[in-house]
Short mmCIF file of C-alpha atoms in Angstrom, two decimals:
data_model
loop_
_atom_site.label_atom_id
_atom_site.label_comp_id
_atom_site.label_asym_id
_atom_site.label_seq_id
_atom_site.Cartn_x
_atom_site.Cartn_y
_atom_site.Cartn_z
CA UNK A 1 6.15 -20.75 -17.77
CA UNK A 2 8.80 -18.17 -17.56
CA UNK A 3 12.57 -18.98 -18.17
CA UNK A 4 14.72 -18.67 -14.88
CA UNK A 5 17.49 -16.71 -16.48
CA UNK A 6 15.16 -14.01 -17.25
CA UNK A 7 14.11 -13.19 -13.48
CA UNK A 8 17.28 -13.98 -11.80
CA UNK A 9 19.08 -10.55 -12.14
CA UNK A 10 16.00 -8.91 -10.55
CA UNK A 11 14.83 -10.46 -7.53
CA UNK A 12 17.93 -9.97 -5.41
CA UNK A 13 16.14 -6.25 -4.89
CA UNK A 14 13.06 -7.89 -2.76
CA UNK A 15 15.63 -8.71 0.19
CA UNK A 16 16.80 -4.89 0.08
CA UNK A 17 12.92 -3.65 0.03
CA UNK A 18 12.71 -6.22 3.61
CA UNK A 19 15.83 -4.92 4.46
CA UNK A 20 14.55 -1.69 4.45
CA UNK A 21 11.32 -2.42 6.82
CA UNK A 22 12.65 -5.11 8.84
CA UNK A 23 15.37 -2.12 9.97
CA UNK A 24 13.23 0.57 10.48
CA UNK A 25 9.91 -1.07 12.37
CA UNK A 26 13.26 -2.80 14.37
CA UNK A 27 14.36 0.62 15.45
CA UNK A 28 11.18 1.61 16.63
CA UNK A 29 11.43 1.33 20.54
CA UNK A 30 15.34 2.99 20.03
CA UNK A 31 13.97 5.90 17.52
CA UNK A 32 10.60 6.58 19.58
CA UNK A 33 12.47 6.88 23.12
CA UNK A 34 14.81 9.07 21.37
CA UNK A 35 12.20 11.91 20.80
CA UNK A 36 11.23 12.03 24.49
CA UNK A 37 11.03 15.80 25.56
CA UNK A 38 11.85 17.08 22.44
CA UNK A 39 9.21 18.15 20.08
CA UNK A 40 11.34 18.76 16.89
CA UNK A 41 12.47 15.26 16.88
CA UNK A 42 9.28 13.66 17.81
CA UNK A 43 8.03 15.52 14.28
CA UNK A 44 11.16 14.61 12.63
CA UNK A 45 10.68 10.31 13.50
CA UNK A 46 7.11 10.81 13.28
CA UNK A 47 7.36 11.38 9.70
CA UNK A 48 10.00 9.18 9.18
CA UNK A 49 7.99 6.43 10.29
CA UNK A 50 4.92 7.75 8.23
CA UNK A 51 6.87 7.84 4.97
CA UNK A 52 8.05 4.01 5.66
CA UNK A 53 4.71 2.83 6.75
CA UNK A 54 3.20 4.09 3.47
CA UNK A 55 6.14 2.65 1.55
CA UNK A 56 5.03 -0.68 3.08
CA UNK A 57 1.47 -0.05 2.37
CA UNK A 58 2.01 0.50 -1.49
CA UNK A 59 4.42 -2.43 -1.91
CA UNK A 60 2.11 -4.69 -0.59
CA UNK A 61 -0.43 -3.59 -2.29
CA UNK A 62 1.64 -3.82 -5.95
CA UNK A 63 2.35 -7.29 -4.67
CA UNK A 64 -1.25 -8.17 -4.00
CA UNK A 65 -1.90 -6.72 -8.02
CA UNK A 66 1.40 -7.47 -9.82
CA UNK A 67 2.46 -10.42 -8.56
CA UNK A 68 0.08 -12.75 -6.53
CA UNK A 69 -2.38 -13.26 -9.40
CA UNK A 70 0.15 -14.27 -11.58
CA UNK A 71 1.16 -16.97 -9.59
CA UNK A 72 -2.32 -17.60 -8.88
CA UNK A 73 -2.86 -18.62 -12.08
CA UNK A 74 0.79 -19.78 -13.03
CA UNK A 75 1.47 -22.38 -10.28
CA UNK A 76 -1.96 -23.91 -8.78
CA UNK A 77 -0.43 -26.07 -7.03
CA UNK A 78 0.96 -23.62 -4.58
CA UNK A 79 -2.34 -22.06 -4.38
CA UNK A 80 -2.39 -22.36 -0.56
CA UNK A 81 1.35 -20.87 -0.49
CA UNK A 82 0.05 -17.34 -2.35
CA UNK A 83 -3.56 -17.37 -0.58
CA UNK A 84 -1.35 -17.25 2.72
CA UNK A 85 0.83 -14.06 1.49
CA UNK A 86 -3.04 -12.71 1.00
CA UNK A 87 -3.77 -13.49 4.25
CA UNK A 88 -0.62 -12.08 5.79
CA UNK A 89 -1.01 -8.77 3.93
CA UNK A 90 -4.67 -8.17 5.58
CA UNK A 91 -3.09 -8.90 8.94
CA UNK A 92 -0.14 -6.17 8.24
CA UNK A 93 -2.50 -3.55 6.72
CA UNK A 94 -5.05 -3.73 9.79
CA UNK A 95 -1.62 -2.98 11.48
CA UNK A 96 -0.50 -0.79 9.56
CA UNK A 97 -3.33 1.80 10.13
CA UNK A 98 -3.07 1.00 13.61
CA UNK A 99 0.48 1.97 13.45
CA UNK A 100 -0.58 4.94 11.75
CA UNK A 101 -3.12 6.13 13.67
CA UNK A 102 -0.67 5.78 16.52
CA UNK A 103 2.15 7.88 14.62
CA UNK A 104 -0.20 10.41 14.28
CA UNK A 105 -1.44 10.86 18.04
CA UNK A 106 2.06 10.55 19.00
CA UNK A 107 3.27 13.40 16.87
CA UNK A 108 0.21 15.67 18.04
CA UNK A 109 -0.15 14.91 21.26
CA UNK A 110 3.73 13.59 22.53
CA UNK A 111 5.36 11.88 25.15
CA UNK A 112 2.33 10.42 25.94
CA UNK A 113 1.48 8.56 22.92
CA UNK A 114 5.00 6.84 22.80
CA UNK A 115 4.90 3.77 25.02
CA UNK A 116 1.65 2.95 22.69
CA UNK A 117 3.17 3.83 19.24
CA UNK A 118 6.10 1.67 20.88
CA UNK A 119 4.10 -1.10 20.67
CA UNK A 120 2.19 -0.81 18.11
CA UNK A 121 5.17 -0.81 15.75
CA UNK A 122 6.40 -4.17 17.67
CA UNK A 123 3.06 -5.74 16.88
CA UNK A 124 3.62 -4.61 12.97
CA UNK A 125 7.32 -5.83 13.20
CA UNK A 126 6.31 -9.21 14.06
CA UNK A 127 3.06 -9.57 11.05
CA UNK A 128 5.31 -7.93 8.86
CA UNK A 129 8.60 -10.54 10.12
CA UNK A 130 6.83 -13.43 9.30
CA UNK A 131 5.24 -12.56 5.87
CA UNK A 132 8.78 -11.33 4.91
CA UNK A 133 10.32 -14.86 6.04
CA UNK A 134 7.42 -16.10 4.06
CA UNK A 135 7.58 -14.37 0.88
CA UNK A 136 11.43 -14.83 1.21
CA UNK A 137 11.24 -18.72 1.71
CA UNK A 138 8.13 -19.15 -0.82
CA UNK A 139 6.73 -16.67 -2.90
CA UNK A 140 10.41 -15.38 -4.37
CA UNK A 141 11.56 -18.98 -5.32
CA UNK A 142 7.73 -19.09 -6.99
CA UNK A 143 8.68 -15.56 -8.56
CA UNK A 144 11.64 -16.99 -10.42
CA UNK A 145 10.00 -19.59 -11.96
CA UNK A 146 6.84 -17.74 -12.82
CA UNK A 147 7.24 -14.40 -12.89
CA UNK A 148 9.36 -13.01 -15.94
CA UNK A 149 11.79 -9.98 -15.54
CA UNK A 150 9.63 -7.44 -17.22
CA UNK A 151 6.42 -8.77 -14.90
CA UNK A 152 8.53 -8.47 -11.86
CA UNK A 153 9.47 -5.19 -12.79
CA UNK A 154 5.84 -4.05 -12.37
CA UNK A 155 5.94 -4.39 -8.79
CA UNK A 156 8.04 -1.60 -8.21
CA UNK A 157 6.06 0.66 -10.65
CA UNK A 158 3.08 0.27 -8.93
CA UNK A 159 4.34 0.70 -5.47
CA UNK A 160 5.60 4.16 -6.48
CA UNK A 161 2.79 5.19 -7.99
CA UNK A 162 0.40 4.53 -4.95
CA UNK A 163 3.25 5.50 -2.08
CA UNK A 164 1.33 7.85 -0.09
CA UNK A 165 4.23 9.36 1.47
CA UNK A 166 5.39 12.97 1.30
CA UNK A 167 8.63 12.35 1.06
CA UNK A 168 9.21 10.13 -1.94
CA UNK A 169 12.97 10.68 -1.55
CA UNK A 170 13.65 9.00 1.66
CA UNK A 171 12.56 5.80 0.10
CA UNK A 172 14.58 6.06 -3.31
CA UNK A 173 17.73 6.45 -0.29
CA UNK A 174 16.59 3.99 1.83
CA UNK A 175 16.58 2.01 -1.71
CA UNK A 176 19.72 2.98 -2.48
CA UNK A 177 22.09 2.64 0.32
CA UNK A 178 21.01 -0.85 0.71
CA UNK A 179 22.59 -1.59 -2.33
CA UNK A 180 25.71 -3.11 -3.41
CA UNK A 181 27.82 -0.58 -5.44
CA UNK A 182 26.84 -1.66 -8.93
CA UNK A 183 23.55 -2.51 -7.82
CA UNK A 184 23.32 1.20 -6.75
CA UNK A 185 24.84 2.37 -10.24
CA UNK A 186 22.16 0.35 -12.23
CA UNK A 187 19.56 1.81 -10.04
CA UNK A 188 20.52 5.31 -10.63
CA UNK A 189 21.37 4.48 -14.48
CA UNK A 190 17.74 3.57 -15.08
CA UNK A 191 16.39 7.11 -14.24
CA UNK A 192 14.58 9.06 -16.70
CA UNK A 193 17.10 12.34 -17.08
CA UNK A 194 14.51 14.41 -15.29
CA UNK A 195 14.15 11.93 -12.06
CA UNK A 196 18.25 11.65 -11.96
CA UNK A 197 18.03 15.68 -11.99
CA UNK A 198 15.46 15.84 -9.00
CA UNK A 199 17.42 12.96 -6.84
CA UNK A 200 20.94 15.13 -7.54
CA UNK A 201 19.41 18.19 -6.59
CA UNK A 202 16.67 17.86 -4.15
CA UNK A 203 16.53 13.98 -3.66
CA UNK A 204 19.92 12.94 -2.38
CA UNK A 205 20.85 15.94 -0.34
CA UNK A 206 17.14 15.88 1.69
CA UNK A 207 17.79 12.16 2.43
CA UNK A 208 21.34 12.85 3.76
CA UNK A 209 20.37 15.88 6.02
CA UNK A 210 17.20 13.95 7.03
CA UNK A 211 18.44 10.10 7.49
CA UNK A 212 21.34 11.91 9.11
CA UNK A 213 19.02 13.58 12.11
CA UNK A 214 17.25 10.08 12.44
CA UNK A 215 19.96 8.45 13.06
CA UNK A 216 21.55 10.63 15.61
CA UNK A 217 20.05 9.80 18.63
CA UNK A 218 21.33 11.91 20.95
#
């Protein structure tokens, strides 16, 4: 069994990744209505939402290959507990490509297709709500137990390498502005001198000008 100690300084940065999707699938309705009559926006939170739907798609998907096994196999007696996360991520991917789709026909076809991407996204907010509360109240507590530091690390890996997105940046911000100050500094002080180059020079100032124009609604 893994030591405690070893996870503990690591899996504070789950509740910033829910942070990050129970915000923006909240904001849905608010960011949706916003776009109403005006095509460049509707493009703009269209592809917001399609680069944090696909962020939700790969981290569930590093879950379901870095970290459910493991505890799987680690803590059987909690097999019902992890089999349930399964279950919950089927139930938010079969929304998830409904919200999608939706996102797509909204952005193509416009005002529209915005009462039904409306709620579409509510339906994902609530599957997605109550496997976060879930994971948050059983699968993390497993995690620390279970799960050592360098395993947990894995999940993020993954995730990045499978985000689907086109705009890789808006997650690293997302990621970082949900961060405490050193938590933030850490963060950045664990990029490779190349990716801290590319988030200085094209990373940071795309997710300001971009989050920026989300959040003005008018």
């Amino acid at each position: 069994m893994a030591q405690t100690s070893s996870v503990h300084p690591y899996v504070w940065s789950m509740a910033v990744v829910h942070k990050i999707y129970r915000d923006a699938l909240a904001s849905g309705p608010v960011l949706v209505e916003s776009a109403r009559g005006d095509a460049h926006r509707r493009v703009l939170i269209a592809s917001y939402y399609t680069n944090v739907l696909a962020s939700v798609e790969s981290h569930h998907g590093a879950e379901d290959v870095c970290l459910l096994p493991l505890l799987g196999d680690r803590a059987a007696e909690h097999r019902d507990a992890v089999e349930s996360s399964r279950a919950e991520h089927r139930q938010v991917v079969t929304r998830l490509a409904e919200a999608q789709r939706a996102s797509a026909s909204w952005a193509s076809k416009g005002d529209p297709g915005a009462e039904g991407l409306i709620g579409v996204l509510g339906s994902l907010d609530e599957a997605v709500s109550v496997h976060l509360d879930h994971e948050e109240a059983v699968i993390v507590p497993l995690a620390i137990k279970h799960v050592t530091a360098e395993e947990w690390g894995k999940i993020a890996v993954h995730g990045a390498a499978h985000f689907a997105g086109d705009k890789f940046w808006l997650i690293v911000g997302l990621n970082l502005e949900n961060r405490t100050e050193p938590q933030r500094a850490a963060m950045l002080e664990n990029f490779t001198p190349e990716r801290r180059e590319w988030w200085d020079n094209v990373g940071a100032p795309s997710f300001e000008h971009m989050i920026a124009e989300v959040r003005h609604a008018g």
